[in-house]
mmCIF file of C-alpha atoms and ligand atoms in Angstrom:
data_model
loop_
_atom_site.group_PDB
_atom_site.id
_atom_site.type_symbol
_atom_site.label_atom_id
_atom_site.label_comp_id
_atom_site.label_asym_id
_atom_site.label_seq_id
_atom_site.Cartn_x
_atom_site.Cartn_y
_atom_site.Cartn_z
ATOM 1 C CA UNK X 1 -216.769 57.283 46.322
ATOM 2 C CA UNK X 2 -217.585 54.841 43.739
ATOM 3 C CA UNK X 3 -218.082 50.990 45.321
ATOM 4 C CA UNK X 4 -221.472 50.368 43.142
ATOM 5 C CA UNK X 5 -219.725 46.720 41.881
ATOM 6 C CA UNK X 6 -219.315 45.146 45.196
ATOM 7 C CA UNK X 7 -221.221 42.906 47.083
ATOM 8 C CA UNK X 8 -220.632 44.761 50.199
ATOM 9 C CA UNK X 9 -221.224 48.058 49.185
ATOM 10 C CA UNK X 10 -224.761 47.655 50.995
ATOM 11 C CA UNK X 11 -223.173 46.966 54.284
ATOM 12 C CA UNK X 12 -221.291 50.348 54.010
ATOM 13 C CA UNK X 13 -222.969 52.445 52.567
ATOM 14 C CA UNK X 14 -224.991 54.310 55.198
ATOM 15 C CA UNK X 15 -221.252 53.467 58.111
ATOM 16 C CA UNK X 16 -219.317 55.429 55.474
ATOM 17 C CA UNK X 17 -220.945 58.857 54.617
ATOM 18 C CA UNK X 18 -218.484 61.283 54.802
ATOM 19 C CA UNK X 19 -216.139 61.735 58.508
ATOM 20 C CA UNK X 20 -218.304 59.658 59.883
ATOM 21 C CA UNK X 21 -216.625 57.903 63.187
ATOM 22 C CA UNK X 22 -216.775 55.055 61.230
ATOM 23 C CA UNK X 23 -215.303 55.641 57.952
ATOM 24 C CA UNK X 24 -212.639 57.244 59.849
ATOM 25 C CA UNK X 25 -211.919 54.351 62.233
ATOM 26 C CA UNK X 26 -211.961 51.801 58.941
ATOM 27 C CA UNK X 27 -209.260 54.599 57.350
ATOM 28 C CA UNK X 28 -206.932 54.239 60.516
ATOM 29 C CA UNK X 29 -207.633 50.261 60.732
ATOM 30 C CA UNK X 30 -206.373 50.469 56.949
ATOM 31 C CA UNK X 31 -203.510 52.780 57.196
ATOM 32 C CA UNK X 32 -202.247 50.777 59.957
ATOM 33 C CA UNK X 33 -202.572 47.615 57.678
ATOM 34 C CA UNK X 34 -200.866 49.376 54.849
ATOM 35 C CA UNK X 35 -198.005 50.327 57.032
ATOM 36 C CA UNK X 36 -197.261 46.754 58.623
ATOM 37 C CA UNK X 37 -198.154 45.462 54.963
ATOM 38 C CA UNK X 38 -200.610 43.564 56.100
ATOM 39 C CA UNK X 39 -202.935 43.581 52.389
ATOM 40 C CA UNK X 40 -202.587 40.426 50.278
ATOM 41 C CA UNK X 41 -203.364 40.103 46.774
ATOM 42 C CA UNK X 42 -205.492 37.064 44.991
ATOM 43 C CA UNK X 43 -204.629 36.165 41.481
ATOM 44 C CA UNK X 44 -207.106 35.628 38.932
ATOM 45 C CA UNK X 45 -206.075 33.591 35.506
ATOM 46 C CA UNK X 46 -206.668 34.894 31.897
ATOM 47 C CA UNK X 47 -206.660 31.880 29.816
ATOM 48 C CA UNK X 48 -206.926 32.680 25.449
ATOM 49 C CA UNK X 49 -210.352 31.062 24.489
ATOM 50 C CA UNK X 50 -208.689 29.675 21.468
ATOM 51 C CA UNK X 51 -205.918 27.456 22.795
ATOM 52 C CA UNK X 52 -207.049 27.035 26.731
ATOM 53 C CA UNK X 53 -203.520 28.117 27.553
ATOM 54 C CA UNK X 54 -203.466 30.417 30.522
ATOM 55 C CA UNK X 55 -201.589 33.666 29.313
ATOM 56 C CA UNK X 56 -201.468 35.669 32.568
ATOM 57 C CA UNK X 57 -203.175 37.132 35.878
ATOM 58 C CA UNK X 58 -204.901 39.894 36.990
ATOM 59 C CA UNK X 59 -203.783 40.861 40.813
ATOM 60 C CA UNK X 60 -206.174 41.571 43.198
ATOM 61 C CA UNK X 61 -205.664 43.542 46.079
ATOM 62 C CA UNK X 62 -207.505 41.764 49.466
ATOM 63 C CA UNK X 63 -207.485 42.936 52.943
ATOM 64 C CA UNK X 64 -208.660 40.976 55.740
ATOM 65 C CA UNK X 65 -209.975 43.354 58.822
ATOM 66 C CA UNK X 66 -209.078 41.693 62.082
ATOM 67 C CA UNK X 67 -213.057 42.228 63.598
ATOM 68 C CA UNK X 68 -215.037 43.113 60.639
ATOM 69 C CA UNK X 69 -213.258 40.149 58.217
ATOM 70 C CA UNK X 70 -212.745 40.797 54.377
ATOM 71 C CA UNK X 71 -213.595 44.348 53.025
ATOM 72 C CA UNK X 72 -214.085 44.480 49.376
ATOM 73 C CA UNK X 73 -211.826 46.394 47.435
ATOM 74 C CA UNK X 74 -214.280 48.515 45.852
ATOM 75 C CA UNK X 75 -214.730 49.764 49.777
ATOM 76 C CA UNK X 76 -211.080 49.771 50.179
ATOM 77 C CA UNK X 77 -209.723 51.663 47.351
ATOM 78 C CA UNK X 78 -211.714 54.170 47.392
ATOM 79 C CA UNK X 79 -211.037 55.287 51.004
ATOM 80 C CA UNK X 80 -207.207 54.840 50.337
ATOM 81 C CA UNK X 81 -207.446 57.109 47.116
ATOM 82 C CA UNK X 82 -209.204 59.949 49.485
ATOM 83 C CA UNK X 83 -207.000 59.628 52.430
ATOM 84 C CA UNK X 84 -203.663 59.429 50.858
ATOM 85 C CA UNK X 85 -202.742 55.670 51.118
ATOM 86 C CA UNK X 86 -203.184 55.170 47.545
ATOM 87 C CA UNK X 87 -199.351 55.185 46.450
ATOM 88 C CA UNK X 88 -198.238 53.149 49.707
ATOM 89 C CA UNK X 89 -200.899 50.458 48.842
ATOM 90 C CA UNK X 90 -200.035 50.687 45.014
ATOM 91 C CA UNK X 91 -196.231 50.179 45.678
ATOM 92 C CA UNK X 92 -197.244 47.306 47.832
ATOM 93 C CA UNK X 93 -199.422 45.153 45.464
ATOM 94 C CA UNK X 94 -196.855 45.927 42.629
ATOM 95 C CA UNK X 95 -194.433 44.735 44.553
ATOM 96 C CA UNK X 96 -195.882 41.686 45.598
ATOM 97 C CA UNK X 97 -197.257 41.085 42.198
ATOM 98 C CA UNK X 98 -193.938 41.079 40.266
ATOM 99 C CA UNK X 99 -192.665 38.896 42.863
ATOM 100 C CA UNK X 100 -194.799 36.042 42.476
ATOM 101 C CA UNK X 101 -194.871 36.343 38.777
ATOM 102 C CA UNK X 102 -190.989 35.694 38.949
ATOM 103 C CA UNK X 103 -191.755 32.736 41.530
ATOM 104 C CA UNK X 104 -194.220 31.390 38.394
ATOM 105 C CA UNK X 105 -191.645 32.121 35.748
ATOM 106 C CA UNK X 106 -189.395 29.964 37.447
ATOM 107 C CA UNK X 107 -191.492 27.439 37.774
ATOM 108 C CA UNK X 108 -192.337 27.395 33.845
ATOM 109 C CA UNK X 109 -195.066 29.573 33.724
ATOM 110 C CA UNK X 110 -193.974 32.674 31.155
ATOM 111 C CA UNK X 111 -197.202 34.556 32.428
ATOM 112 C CA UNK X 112 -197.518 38.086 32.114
ATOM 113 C CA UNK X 113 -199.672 39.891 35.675
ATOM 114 C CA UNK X 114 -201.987 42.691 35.775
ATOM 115 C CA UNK X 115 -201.907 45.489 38.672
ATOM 116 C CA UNK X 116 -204.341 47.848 38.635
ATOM 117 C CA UNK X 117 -203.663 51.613 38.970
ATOM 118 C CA UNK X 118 -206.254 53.748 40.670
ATOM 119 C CA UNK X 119 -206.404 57.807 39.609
ATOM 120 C CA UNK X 120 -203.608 59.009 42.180
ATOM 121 C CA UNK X 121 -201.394 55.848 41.368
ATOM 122 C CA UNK X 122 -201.006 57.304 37.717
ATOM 123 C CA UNK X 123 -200.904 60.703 38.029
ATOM 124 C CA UNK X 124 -197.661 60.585 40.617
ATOM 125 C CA UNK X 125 -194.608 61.782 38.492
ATOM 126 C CA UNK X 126 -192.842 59.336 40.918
ATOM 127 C CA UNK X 127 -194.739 56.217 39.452
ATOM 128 C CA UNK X 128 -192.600 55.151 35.955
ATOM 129 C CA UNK X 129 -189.556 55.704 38.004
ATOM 130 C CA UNK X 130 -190.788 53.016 40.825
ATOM 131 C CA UNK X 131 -192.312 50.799 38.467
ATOM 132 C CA UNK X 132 -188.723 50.425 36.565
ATOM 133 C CA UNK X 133 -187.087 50.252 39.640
ATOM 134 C CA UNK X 134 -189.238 47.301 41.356
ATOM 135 C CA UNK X 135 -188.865 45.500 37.937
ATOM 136 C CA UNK X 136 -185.398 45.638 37.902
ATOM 137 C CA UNK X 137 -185.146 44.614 41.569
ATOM 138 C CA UNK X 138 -187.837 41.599 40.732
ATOM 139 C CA UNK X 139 -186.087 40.425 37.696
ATOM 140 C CA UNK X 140 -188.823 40.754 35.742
ATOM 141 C CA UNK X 141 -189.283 42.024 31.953
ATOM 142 C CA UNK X 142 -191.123 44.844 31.338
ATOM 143 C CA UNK X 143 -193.578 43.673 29.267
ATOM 144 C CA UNK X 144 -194.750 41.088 31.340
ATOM 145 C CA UNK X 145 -196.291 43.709 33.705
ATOM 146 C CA UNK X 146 -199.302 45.203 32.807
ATOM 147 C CA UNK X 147 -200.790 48.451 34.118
ATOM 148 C CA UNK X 148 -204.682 48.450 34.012
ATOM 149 C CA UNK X 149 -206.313 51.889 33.698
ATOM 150 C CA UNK X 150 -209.734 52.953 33.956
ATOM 151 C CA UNK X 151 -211.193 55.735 31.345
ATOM 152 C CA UNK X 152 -212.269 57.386 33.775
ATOM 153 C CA UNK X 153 -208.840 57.694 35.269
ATOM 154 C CA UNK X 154 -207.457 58.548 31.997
ATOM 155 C CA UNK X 155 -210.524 61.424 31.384
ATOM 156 C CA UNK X 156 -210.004 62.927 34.640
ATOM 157 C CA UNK X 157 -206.558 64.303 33.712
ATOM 158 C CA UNK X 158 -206.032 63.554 30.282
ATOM 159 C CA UNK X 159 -203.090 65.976 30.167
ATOM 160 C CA UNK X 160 -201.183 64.941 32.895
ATOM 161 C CA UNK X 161 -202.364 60.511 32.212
ATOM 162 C CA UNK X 162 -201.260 60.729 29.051
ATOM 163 C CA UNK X 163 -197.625 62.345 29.779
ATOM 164 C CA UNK X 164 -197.331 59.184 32.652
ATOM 165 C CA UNK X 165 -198.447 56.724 29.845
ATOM 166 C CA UNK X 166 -195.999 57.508 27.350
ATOM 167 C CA UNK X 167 -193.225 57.123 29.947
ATOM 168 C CA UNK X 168 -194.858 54.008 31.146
ATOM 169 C CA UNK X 169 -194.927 52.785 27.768
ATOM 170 C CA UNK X 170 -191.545 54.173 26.981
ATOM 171 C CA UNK X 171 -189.993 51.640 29.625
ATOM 172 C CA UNK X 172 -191.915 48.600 27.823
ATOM 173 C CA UNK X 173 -194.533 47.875 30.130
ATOM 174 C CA UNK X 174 -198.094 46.943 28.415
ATOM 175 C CA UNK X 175 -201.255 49.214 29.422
ATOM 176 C CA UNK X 176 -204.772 48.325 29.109
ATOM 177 C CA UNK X 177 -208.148 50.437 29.167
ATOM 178 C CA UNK X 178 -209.864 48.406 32.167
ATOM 179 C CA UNK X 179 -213.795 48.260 32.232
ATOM 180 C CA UNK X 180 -213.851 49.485 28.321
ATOM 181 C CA UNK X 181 -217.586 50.683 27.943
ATOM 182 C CA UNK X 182 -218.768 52.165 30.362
ATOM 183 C CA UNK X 183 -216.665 55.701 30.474
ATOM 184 C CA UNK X 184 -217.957 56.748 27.091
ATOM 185 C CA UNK X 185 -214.115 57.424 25.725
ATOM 186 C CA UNK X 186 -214.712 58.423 21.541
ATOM 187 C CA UNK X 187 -212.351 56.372 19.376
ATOM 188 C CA UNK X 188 -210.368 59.344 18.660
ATOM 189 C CA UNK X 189 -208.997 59.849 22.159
ATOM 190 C CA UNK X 190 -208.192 55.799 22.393
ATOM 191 C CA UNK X 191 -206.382 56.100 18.959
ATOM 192 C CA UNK X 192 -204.031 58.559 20.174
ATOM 193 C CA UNK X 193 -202.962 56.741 23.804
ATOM 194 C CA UNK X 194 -199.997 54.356 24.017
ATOM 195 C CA UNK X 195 -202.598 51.339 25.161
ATOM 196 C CA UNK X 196 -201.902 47.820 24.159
ATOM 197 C CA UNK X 197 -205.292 46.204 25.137
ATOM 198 C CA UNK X 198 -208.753 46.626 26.100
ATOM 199 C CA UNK X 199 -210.710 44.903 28.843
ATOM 200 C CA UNK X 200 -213.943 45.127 28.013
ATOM 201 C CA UNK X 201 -216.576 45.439 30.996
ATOM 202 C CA UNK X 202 -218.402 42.318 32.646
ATOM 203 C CA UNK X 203 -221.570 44.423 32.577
ATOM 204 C CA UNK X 204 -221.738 43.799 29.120
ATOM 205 C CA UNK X 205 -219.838 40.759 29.080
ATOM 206 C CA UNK X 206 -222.696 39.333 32.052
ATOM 207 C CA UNK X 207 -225.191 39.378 29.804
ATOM 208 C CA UNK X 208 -224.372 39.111 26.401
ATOM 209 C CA UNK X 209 -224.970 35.167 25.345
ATOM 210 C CA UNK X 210 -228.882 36.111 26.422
ATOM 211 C CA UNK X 211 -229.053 39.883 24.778
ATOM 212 C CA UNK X 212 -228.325 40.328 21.753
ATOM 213 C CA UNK X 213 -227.651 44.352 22.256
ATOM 214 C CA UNK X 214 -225.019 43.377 24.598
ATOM 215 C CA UNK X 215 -223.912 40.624 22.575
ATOM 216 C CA UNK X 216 -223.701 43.339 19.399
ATOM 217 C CA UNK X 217 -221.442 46.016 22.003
ATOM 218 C CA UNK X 218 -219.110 43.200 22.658
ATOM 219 C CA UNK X 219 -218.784 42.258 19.181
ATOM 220 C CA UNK X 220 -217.923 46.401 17.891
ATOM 221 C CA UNK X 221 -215.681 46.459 20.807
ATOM 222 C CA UNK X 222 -213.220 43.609 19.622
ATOM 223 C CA UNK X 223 -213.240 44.972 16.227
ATOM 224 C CA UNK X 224 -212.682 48.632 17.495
ATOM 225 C CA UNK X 225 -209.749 47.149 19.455
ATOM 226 C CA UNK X 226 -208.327 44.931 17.109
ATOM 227 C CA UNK X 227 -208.626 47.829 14.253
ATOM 228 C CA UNK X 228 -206.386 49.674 16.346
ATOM 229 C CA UNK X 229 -204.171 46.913 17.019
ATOM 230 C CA UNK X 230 -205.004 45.732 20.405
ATOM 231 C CA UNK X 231 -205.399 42.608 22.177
ATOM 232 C CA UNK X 232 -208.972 42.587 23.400
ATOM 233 C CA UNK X 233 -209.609 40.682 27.125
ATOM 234 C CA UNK X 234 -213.237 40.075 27.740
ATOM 235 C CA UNK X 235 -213.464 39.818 31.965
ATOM 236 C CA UNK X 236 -216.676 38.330 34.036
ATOM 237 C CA UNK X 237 -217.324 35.116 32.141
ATOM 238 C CA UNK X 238 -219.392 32.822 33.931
ATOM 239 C CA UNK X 239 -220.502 30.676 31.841
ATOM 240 C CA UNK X 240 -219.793 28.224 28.575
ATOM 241 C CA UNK X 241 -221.676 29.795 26.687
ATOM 242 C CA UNK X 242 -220.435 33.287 27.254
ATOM 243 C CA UNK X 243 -216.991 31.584 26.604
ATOM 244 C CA UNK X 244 -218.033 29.896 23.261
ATOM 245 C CA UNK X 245 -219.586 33.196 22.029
ATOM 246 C CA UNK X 246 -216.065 34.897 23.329
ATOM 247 C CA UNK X 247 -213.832 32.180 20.942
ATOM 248 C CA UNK X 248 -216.290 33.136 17.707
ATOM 249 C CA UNK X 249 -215.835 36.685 18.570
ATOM 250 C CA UNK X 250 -212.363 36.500 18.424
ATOM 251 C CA UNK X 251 -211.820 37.825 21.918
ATOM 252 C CA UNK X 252 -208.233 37.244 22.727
ATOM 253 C CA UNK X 253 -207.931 36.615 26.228
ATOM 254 C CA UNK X 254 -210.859 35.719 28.910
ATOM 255 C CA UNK X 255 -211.200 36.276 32.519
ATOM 256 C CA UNK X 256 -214.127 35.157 35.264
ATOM 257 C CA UNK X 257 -215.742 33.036 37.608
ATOM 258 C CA UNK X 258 -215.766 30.255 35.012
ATOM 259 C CA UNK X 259 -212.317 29.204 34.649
ATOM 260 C CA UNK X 260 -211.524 30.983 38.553
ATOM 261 C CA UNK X 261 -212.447 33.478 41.325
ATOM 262 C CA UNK X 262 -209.106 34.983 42.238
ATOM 263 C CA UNK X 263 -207.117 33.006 44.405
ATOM 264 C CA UNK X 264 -204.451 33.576 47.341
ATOM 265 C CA UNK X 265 -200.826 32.595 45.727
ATOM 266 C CA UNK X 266 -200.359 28.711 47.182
ATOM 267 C CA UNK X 267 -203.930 28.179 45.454
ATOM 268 C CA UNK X 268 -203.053 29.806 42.245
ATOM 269 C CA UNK X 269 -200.350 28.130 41.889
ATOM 270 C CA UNK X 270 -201.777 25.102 42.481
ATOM 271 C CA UNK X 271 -204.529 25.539 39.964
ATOM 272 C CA UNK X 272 -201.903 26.000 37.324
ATOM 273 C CA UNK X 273 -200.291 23.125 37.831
ATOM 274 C CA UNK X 274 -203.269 20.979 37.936
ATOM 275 C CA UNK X 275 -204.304 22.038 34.114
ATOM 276 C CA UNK X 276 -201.109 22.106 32.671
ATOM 277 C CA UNK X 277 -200.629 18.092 34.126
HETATM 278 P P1 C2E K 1 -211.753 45.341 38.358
HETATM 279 O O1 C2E K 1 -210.364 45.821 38.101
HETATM 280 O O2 C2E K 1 -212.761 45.561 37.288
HETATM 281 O O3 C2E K 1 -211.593 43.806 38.728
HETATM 282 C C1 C2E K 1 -212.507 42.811 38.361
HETATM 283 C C2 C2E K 1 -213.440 42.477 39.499
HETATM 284 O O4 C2E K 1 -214.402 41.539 39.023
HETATM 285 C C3 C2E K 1 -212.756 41.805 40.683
HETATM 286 O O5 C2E K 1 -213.461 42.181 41.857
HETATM 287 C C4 C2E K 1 -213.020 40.326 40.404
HETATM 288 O O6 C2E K 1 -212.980 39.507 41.549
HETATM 289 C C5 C2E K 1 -214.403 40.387 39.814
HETATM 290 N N1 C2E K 1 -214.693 39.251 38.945
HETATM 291 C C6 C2E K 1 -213.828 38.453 38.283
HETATM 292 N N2 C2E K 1 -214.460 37.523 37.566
HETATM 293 C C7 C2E K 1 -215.785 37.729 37.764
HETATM 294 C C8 C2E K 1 -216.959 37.070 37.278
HETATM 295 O O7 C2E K 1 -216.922 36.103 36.510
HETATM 296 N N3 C2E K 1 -218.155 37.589 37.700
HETATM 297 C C9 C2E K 1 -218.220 38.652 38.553
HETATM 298 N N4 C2E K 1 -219.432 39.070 38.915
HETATM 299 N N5 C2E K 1 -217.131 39.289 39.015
HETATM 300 C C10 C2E K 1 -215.935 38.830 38.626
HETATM 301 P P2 C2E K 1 -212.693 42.633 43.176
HETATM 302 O O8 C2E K 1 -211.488 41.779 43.396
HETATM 303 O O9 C2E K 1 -213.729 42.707 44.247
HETATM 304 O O10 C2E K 1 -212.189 44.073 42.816
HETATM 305 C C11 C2E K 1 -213.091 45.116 42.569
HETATM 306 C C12 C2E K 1 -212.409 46.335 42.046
HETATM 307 O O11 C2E K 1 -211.516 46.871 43.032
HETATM 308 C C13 C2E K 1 -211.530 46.066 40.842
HETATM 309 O O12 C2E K 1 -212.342 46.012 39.696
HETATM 310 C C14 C2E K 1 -210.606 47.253 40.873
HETATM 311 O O13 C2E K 1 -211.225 48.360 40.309
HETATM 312 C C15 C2E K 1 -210.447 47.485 42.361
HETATM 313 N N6 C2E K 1 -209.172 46.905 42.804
HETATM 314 C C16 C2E K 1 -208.892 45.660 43.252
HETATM 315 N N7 C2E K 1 -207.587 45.538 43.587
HETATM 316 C C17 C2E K 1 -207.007 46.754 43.334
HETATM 317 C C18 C2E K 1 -205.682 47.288 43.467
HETATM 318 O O14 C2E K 1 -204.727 46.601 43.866
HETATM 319 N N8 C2E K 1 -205.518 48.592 43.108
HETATM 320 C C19 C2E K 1 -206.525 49.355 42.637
HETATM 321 N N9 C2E K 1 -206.278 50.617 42.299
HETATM 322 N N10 C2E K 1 -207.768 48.889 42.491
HETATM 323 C C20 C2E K 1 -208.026 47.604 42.835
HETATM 324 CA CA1 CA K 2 -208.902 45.467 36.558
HETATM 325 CA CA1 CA K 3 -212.617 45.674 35.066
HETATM 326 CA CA1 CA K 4 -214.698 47.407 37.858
#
């Protein structure tokens, strides 16, 4: 499994080889928690550099673990993708994302929310069919839900991603190429997808207002995705610099530790009402 972005990946790496007794414990401690729907999710604002005006969230999936506290998602996921809780835990953040983005359209805020899909997520023929059904139940439009997709995802099965994508697209929901960069995807295969925006990665994102090469691979990534008529997110901004650089790029929407960390629901909220006073 892949965890090589979290903080916590050290703590876990040598307690997870494998069937070891421990990585099998953590999966029971987490199918248990899927089950009683126990996993919360943390909302992170995307704000246009332009204007200020928050445009959206990205939801986060969190789980607290009663003895061992927070385990990072990049722990998390991965063990529910190879032990089959993947679609449970998928149905349960969409669920709880589309609620609270009615809650914030209700209270004013016309934001559109990101859930992330992990391989298995997308490749279930069930998944269009649920995702209609839960926006329907949430009152929600379809495009303010967007599905965030890794290339990797999308390269493992391009076949059987792409057929999902069209009928995801098909129902008016918005998809986006998450992490853009770093899966080595050619132009061609973008060009042909249904995908309404690219997030390009923080690795280059990090880095780019003191390296110029990074700075350059940003720059060819919002005109790639604006040639092909895509909104183009930029996520990991730290700093006001990185921001500034982002607004004279013509990056459309921003994301990162700058404006917020993700943030349980009462706090999000909060936060947006505090800028828009
Ligand atoms: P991601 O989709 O690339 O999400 C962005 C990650 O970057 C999040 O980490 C976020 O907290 C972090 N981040 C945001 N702003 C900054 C910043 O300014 N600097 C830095 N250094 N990091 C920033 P998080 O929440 O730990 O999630 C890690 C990964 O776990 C996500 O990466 C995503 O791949 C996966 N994940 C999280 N929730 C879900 C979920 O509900 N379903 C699936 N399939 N995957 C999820
Ligand atoms: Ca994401
Ligand atoms: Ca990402
Ligand atoms: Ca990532």
């Amino acid at each position: 499994y892949a965890a090589k972005d979290s903080n916590g990946l050290r703590l876990y790496d040598s307690e997870l080889d494998t069937n070891s007794p421990e990585r099998l414990a953590l999966i029971a401690d987490l199918r248990r928690a899927v089950e009683r729907r126990e996993l919360e999710v943390a909302y992170q604002p995307k704000v246009d550099p332009r204007t200020g005006q928050v445009v959206g969230a990205e939801a986060l999936a969190r789980w607290r673990h009663p003895e061992r506290g927070p385990i990072p998602p990049d722990v998390f996921i991965p063990l529910a993708e190879h032990s089959g809780l993947v679609w449970p835990l998928t149905l349960h953040v969409l669920e709880l994302a589309l609620r609270r983005r009615a809650d914030w359209a209700r209270a004013g805020h016309d934001l559109h929310v990101a859930v992330n899909l992990s391989p298995n997520s997308l490749l279930d023929a069930a998944l269009p069919e649920l995702v209609a059904r839960l926006l329907a139940e949430t009152g929600n439009p379809a495009h303010a839900l967007t599905l965030e997709i890794t290339e990797s995802t999308i390269l493992a099965d391009p076949a059987g991603s792409r057929a999902t994508l069209d009928r995801l697209h098909a129902l008016g929901v918005q998809l986006s190429i998450d992490d853009f960069g770093t899966g080595y995807s050619s132009l061609g295969r973008l060009r042909e997808l249904p995908i309404h925006e690219v997030k390009i990665d923080k690795s280059f994102v990090q880095r780019m207002a003191v390296d110029h090469r990074d700075r350059a691979v940003v720059r060819s990534a919002v005109q790639l995705g604006h040639a092909l008529d895509m909104r183009v997110v930029a996520e990991g901004v730290e700093d006001a610099d990185t921001y500034a650089y982002l607004a004279d790029e013509g990056c459309d929407v921003v994301q990162g530790y700058l404006l917020s960390r993700p943030l349980p629901p009462e706090e999000f909220s909060s936060w947006m009402n505090a800028r828009s006073r």
